[in-house]
Amino acid sequence: QVQLEESGGGSVQAGGSLRLSCVASGYSRSNVCMGWFRQAPGKEREAVADIDADGSRSIRPSVKGRFTVSLELEPYKKILVLQMNNLKPEDSGMYYCGFDEVCKETFCAGGHCWKVVNNWGQGTQVTVSS
């Protein structure tokens, strides 16, 4: 059973940076898809960035140019990294790591499509003050 461990959240002032990491372990397939999602209080969870099984990346237009997503490989682990620069108060929320070994389903929202993931981490809080 896949395990996801997120870290790197915190509180910063607008314009600051944070680096989120999600360590995935216990999976059985080598080609997986992973992504970062966020949820602000009273709002629905939204996709921020993901990496498909073929290595292709998607990033939310509102964070493009400020956030980058990358995947690091270690023996029996995959680490999904979200580097967030020039943070804005509207970036605040709980950030969740998502993981899937099937990666065949997609969902589309706001003119952008993302991979459906069925495994979730516990989340890490990001708070950006103005």
PDB file of C-alpha atoms in Angstrom:
ATOM      1  CA  GLN A   1       0.000   0.000   0.000  1.00  0.00           C
ATOM      2  CA  VAL A   2       1.386   3.361  -1.020  1.00  0.00           C
ATOM      3  CA  GLN A   3       2.390   5.748   1.715  1.00  0.00           C
ATOM      4  CA  LEU A   4       2.663   9.494   1.209  1.00  0.00           C
ATOM      5  CA  GLU A   5       4.513  11.800   3.558  1.00  0.00           C
ATOM      6  CA  GLU A   6       4.322  15.539   2.980  1.00  0.00           C
ATOM      7  CA  SER A   7       6.527  18.211   4.468  1.00  0.00           C
ATOM      8  CA  GLY A   8       7.619  21.790   3.931  1.00  0.00           C
ATOM      9  CA  GLY A   9       4.539  23.826   4.723  1.00  0.00           C
ATOM     10  CA  GLY A  10       4.656  26.879   6.948  1.00  0.00           C
ATOM     11  CA  SER A  11       3.856  30.543   7.315  1.00  0.00           C
ATOM     12  CA  VAL A  12       5.513  33.182   5.166  1.00  0.00           C
ATOM     13  CA  GLN A  13       4.910  36.740   4.115  1.00  0.00           C
ATOM     14  CA  ALA A  14       3.786  37.600   0.629  1.00  0.00           C
ATOM     15  CA  GLY A  15       6.682  37.347  -1.783  1.00  0.00           C
ATOM     16  CA  GLY A  16       8.312  34.583   0.204  1.00  0.00           C
ATOM     17  CA  SER A  17       9.096  31.015  -0.832  1.00  0.00           C
ATOM     18  CA  LEU A  18       8.346  27.515   0.388  1.00  0.00           C
ATOM     19  CA  ARG A  19       9.391  24.099  -0.848  1.00  0.00           C
ATOM     20  CA  LEU A  20       6.938  21.246  -0.393  1.00  0.00           C
ATOM     21  CA  SER A  21       8.052  17.638  -0.593  1.00  0.00           C
ATOM     22  CA  CYS A  22       5.989  14.476  -0.842  1.00  0.00           C
ATOM     23  CA  VAL A  23       7.742  11.145  -0.365  1.00  0.00           C
ATOM     24  CA  ALA A  24       5.908   8.186  -1.881  1.00  0.00           C
ATOM     25  CA  SER A  25       6.803   4.633  -0.919  1.00  0.00           C
ATOM     26  CA  GLY A  26       5.207   1.205  -0.927  1.00  0.00           C
ATOM     27  CA  TYR A  27       3.960   1.384  -4.535  1.00  0.00           C
ATOM     28  CA  SER A  28       4.268  -1.516  -6.936  1.00  0.00           C
ATOM     29  CA  ARG A  29       4.550   0.140 -10.360  1.00  0.00           C
ATOM     30  CA  SER A  30       7.379   2.311 -11.590  1.00  0.00           C
ATOM     31  CA  ASN A  31       5.287   4.566 -13.825  1.00  0.00           C
ATOM     32  CA  VAL A  32       3.001   6.560 -11.598  1.00  0.00           C
ATOM     33  CA  CYS A  33       1.414   9.972 -11.613  1.00  0.00           C
ATOM     34  CA  MET A  34       1.661  12.406  -8.746  1.00  0.00           C
ATOM     35  CA  GLY A  35       0.338  15.848  -8.090  1.00  0.00           C
ATOM     36  CA  TRP A  36      -0.142  18.662  -5.644  1.00  0.00           C
ATOM     37  CA  PHE A  37      -3.613  19.894  -4.779  1.00  0.00           C
ATOM     38  CA  ARG A  38      -4.734  22.602  -2.391  1.00  0.00           C
ATOM     39  CA  GLN A  39      -7.839  23.505  -0.494  1.00  0.00           C
ATOM     40  CA  ALA A  40      -8.629  26.806   1.152  1.00  0.00           C
ATOM     41  CA  PRO A  41     -11.271  27.049   3.896  1.00  0.00           C
ATOM     42  CA  GLY A  42     -14.753  27.000   2.409  1.00  0.00           C
ATOM     43  CA  LYS A  43     -13.480  26.192  -1.061  1.00  0.00           C
ATOM     44  CA  GLU A  44     -13.174  23.044  -3.119  1.00  0.00           C
ATOM     45  CA  ARG A  45      -9.904  21.223  -3.524  1.00  0.00           C
ATOM     46  CA  GLU A  46      -8.100  22.318  -6.679  1.00  0.00           C
ATOM     47  CA  ALA A  47      -5.187  20.959  -8.636  1.00  0.00           C
ATOM     48  CA  VAL A  48      -1.972  22.944  -8.543  1.00  0.00           C
ATOM     49  CA  ALA A  49       0.547  20.871 -10.477  1.00  0.00           C
ATOM     50  CA  ASP A  50       1.047  17.284 -11.521  1.00  0.00           C
ATOM     51  CA  ILE A  51       3.433  14.967 -13.299  1.00  0.00           C
ATOM     52  CA  ASP A  52       2.011  12.188 -15.437  1.00  0.00           C
ATOM     53  CA  ALA A  53       3.442   8.696 -15.804  1.00  0.00           C
ATOM     54  CA  ASP A  54       5.179   9.738 -19.033  1.00  0.00           C
ATOM     55  CA  GLY A  55       6.867  12.638 -17.275  1.00  0.00           C
ATOM     56  CA  SER A  56       4.702  15.365 -18.743  1.00  0.00           C
ATOM     57  CA  ARG A  57       3.878  18.198 -16.357  1.00  0.00           C
ATOM     58  CA  SER A  58       0.866  20.387 -15.854  1.00  0.00           C
ATOM     59  CA  ILE A  59       0.690  23.488 -13.745  1.00  0.00           C
ATOM     60  CA  ARG A  60      -2.162  25.721 -12.766  1.00  0.00           C
ATOM     61  CA  PRO A  61      -2.172  28.942 -14.812  1.00  0.00           C
ATOM     62  CA  SER A  62      -2.497  31.147 -11.713  1.00  0.00           C
ATOM     63  CA  VAL A  63       0.788  29.822 -10.323  1.00  0.00           C
ATOM     64  CA  LYS A  64       2.692  29.421 -13.563  1.00  0.00           C
ATOM     65  CA  GLY A  65       5.951  31.340 -13.435  1.00  0.00           C
ATOM     66  CA  ARG A  66       5.948  31.203  -9.639  1.00  0.00           C
ATOM     67  CA  PHE A  67       5.645  27.475  -8.888  1.00  0.00           C
ATOM     68  CA  THR A  68       7.621  24.602 -10.354  1.00  0.00           C
ATOM     69  CA  VAL A  69       7.020  20.881  -9.911  1.00  0.00           C
ATOM     70  CA  SER A  70       9.663  18.189 -10.140  1.00  0.00           C
ATOM     71  CA  LEU A  71      10.086  14.510  -9.390  1.00  0.00           C
ATOM     72  CA  GLU A  72      13.145  13.082  -7.696  1.00  0.00           C
ATOM     73  CA  LEU A  73      13.872   9.378  -7.786  1.00  0.00           C
ATOM     74  CA  GLU A  74      15.458   7.362  -5.007  1.00  0.00           C
ATOM     75  CA  PRO A  75      15.578   3.602  -4.484  1.00  0.00           C
ATOM     76  CA  TYR A  76      11.995   2.529  -3.787  1.00  0.00           C
ATOM     77  CA  LYS A  77      10.866   6.140  -3.346  1.00  0.00           C
ATOM     78  CA  LYS A  78       9.588   8.963  -5.456  1.00  0.00           C
ATOM     79  CA  ILE A  79       9.740  12.507  -4.155  1.00  0.00           C
ATOM     80  CA  LEU A  80       7.424  15.087  -5.640  1.00  0.00           C
ATOM     81  CA  VAL A  81       8.685  18.597  -5.022  1.00  0.00           C
ATOM     82  CA  LEU A  82       6.712  21.812  -5.370  1.00  0.00           C
ATOM     83  CA  GLN A  83       8.889  24.900  -5.278  1.00  0.00           C
ATOM     84  CA  MET A  84       6.730  27.912  -4.567  1.00  0.00           C
ATOM     85  CA  ASN A  85       8.169  31.379  -5.094  1.00  0.00           C
ATOM     86  CA  ASN A  86       6.630  34.843  -4.867  1.00  0.00           C
ATOM     87  CA  LEU A  87       3.818  33.481  -2.751  1.00  0.00           C
ATOM     88  CA  LYS A  88       0.577  35.392  -2.517  1.00  0.00           C
ATOM     89  CA  PRO A  89      -2.096  35.346   0.201  1.00  0.00           C
ATOM     90  CA  GLU A  90      -4.441  33.561  -2.210  1.00  0.00           C
ATOM     91  CA  ASP A  91      -1.975  30.655  -2.281  1.00  0.00           C
ATOM     92  CA  SER A  92      -2.835  29.881   1.350  1.00  0.00           C
ATOM     93  CA  GLY A  93      -4.485  26.586   2.113  1.00  0.00           C
ATOM     94  CA  MET A  94      -3.890  22.964   2.899  1.00  0.00           C
ATOM     95  CA  TYR A  95      -1.691  21.373   0.285  1.00  0.00           C
ATOM     96  CA  TYR A  96      -2.198  17.691  -0.423  1.00  0.00           C
ATOM     97  CA  CYS A  97      -0.056  15.243  -2.318  1.00  0.00           C
ATOM     98  CA  GLY A  98      -1.910  12.883  -4.618  1.00  0.00           C
ATOM     99  CA  PHE A  99      -0.673   9.615  -6.124  1.00  0.00           C
ATOM    100  CA  ASP A 100      -1.982   7.006  -8.529  1.00  0.00           C
ATOM    101  CA  GLU A 101      -0.603   3.892 -10.210  1.00  0.00           C
ATOM    102  CA  VAL A 102      -3.259   3.642 -12.928  1.00  0.00           C
ATOM    103  CA  CYS A 103      -3.185   7.229 -14.256  1.00  0.00           C
ATOM    104  CA  LYS A 104      -5.802   6.634 -16.952  1.00  0.00           C
ATOM    105  CA  GLU A 105      -8.570   8.935 -15.760  1.00  0.00           C
ATOM    106  CA  THR A 106      -8.495  12.688 -16.110  1.00  0.00           C
ATOM    107  CA  PHE A 107     -10.700  15.477 -14.857  1.00  0.00           C
ATOM    108  CA  CYS A 108     -10.952  18.939 -16.310  1.00  0.00           C
ATOM    109  CA  ALA A 109     -11.687  22.191 -14.546  1.00  0.00           C
ATOM    110  CA  GLY A 110     -11.270  25.775 -15.614  1.00  0.00           C
ATOM    111  CA  GLY A 111     -10.112  24.748 -19.073  1.00  0.00           C
ATOM    112  CA  HIS A 112      -7.285  22.628 -17.713  1.00  0.00           C
ATOM    113  CA  CYS A 113      -7.110  18.852 -17.292  1.00  0.00           C
ATOM    114  CA  TRP A 114      -5.439  16.812 -14.603  1.00  0.00           C
ATOM    115  CA  LYS A 115      -4.850  13.198 -13.754  1.00  0.00           C
ATOM    116  CA  VAL A 116      -7.232  11.579 -11.298  1.00  0.00           C
ATOM    117  CA  VAL A 117      -5.414  10.345  -8.233  1.00  0.00           C
ATOM    118  CA  ASN A 118      -6.843   7.988  -5.644  1.00  0.00           C
ATOM    119  CA  ASN A 119      -4.268   8.131  -2.879  1.00  0.00           C
ATOM    120  CA  TRP A 120      -3.815  11.171  -0.696  1.00  0.00           C
ATOM    121  CA  GLY A 121      -1.396  12.397   1.913  1.00  0.00           C
ATOM    122  CA  GLN A 122      -2.439  14.053   5.155  1.00  0.00           C
ATOM    123  CA  GLY A 123      -1.701  17.542   3.873  1.00  0.00           C
ATOM    124  CA  THR A 124       0.623  20.340   4.873  1.00  0.00           C
ATOM    125  CA  GLN A 125      -0.563  23.848   5.701  1.00  0.00           C
ATOM    126  CA  VAL A 126       0.646  26.870   3.768  1.00  0.00           C
ATOM    127  CA  THR A 127      -0.188  30.312   5.116  1.00  0.00           C
ATOM    128  CA  VAL A 128       0.810  33.465   3.284  1.00  0.00           C
ATOM    129  CA  SER A 129       0.266  36.786   5.029  1.00  0.00           C
ATOM    130  CA  SER A 130       0.044  40.126   3.284  1.00  0.00           C
TER     131      SER A 130
END
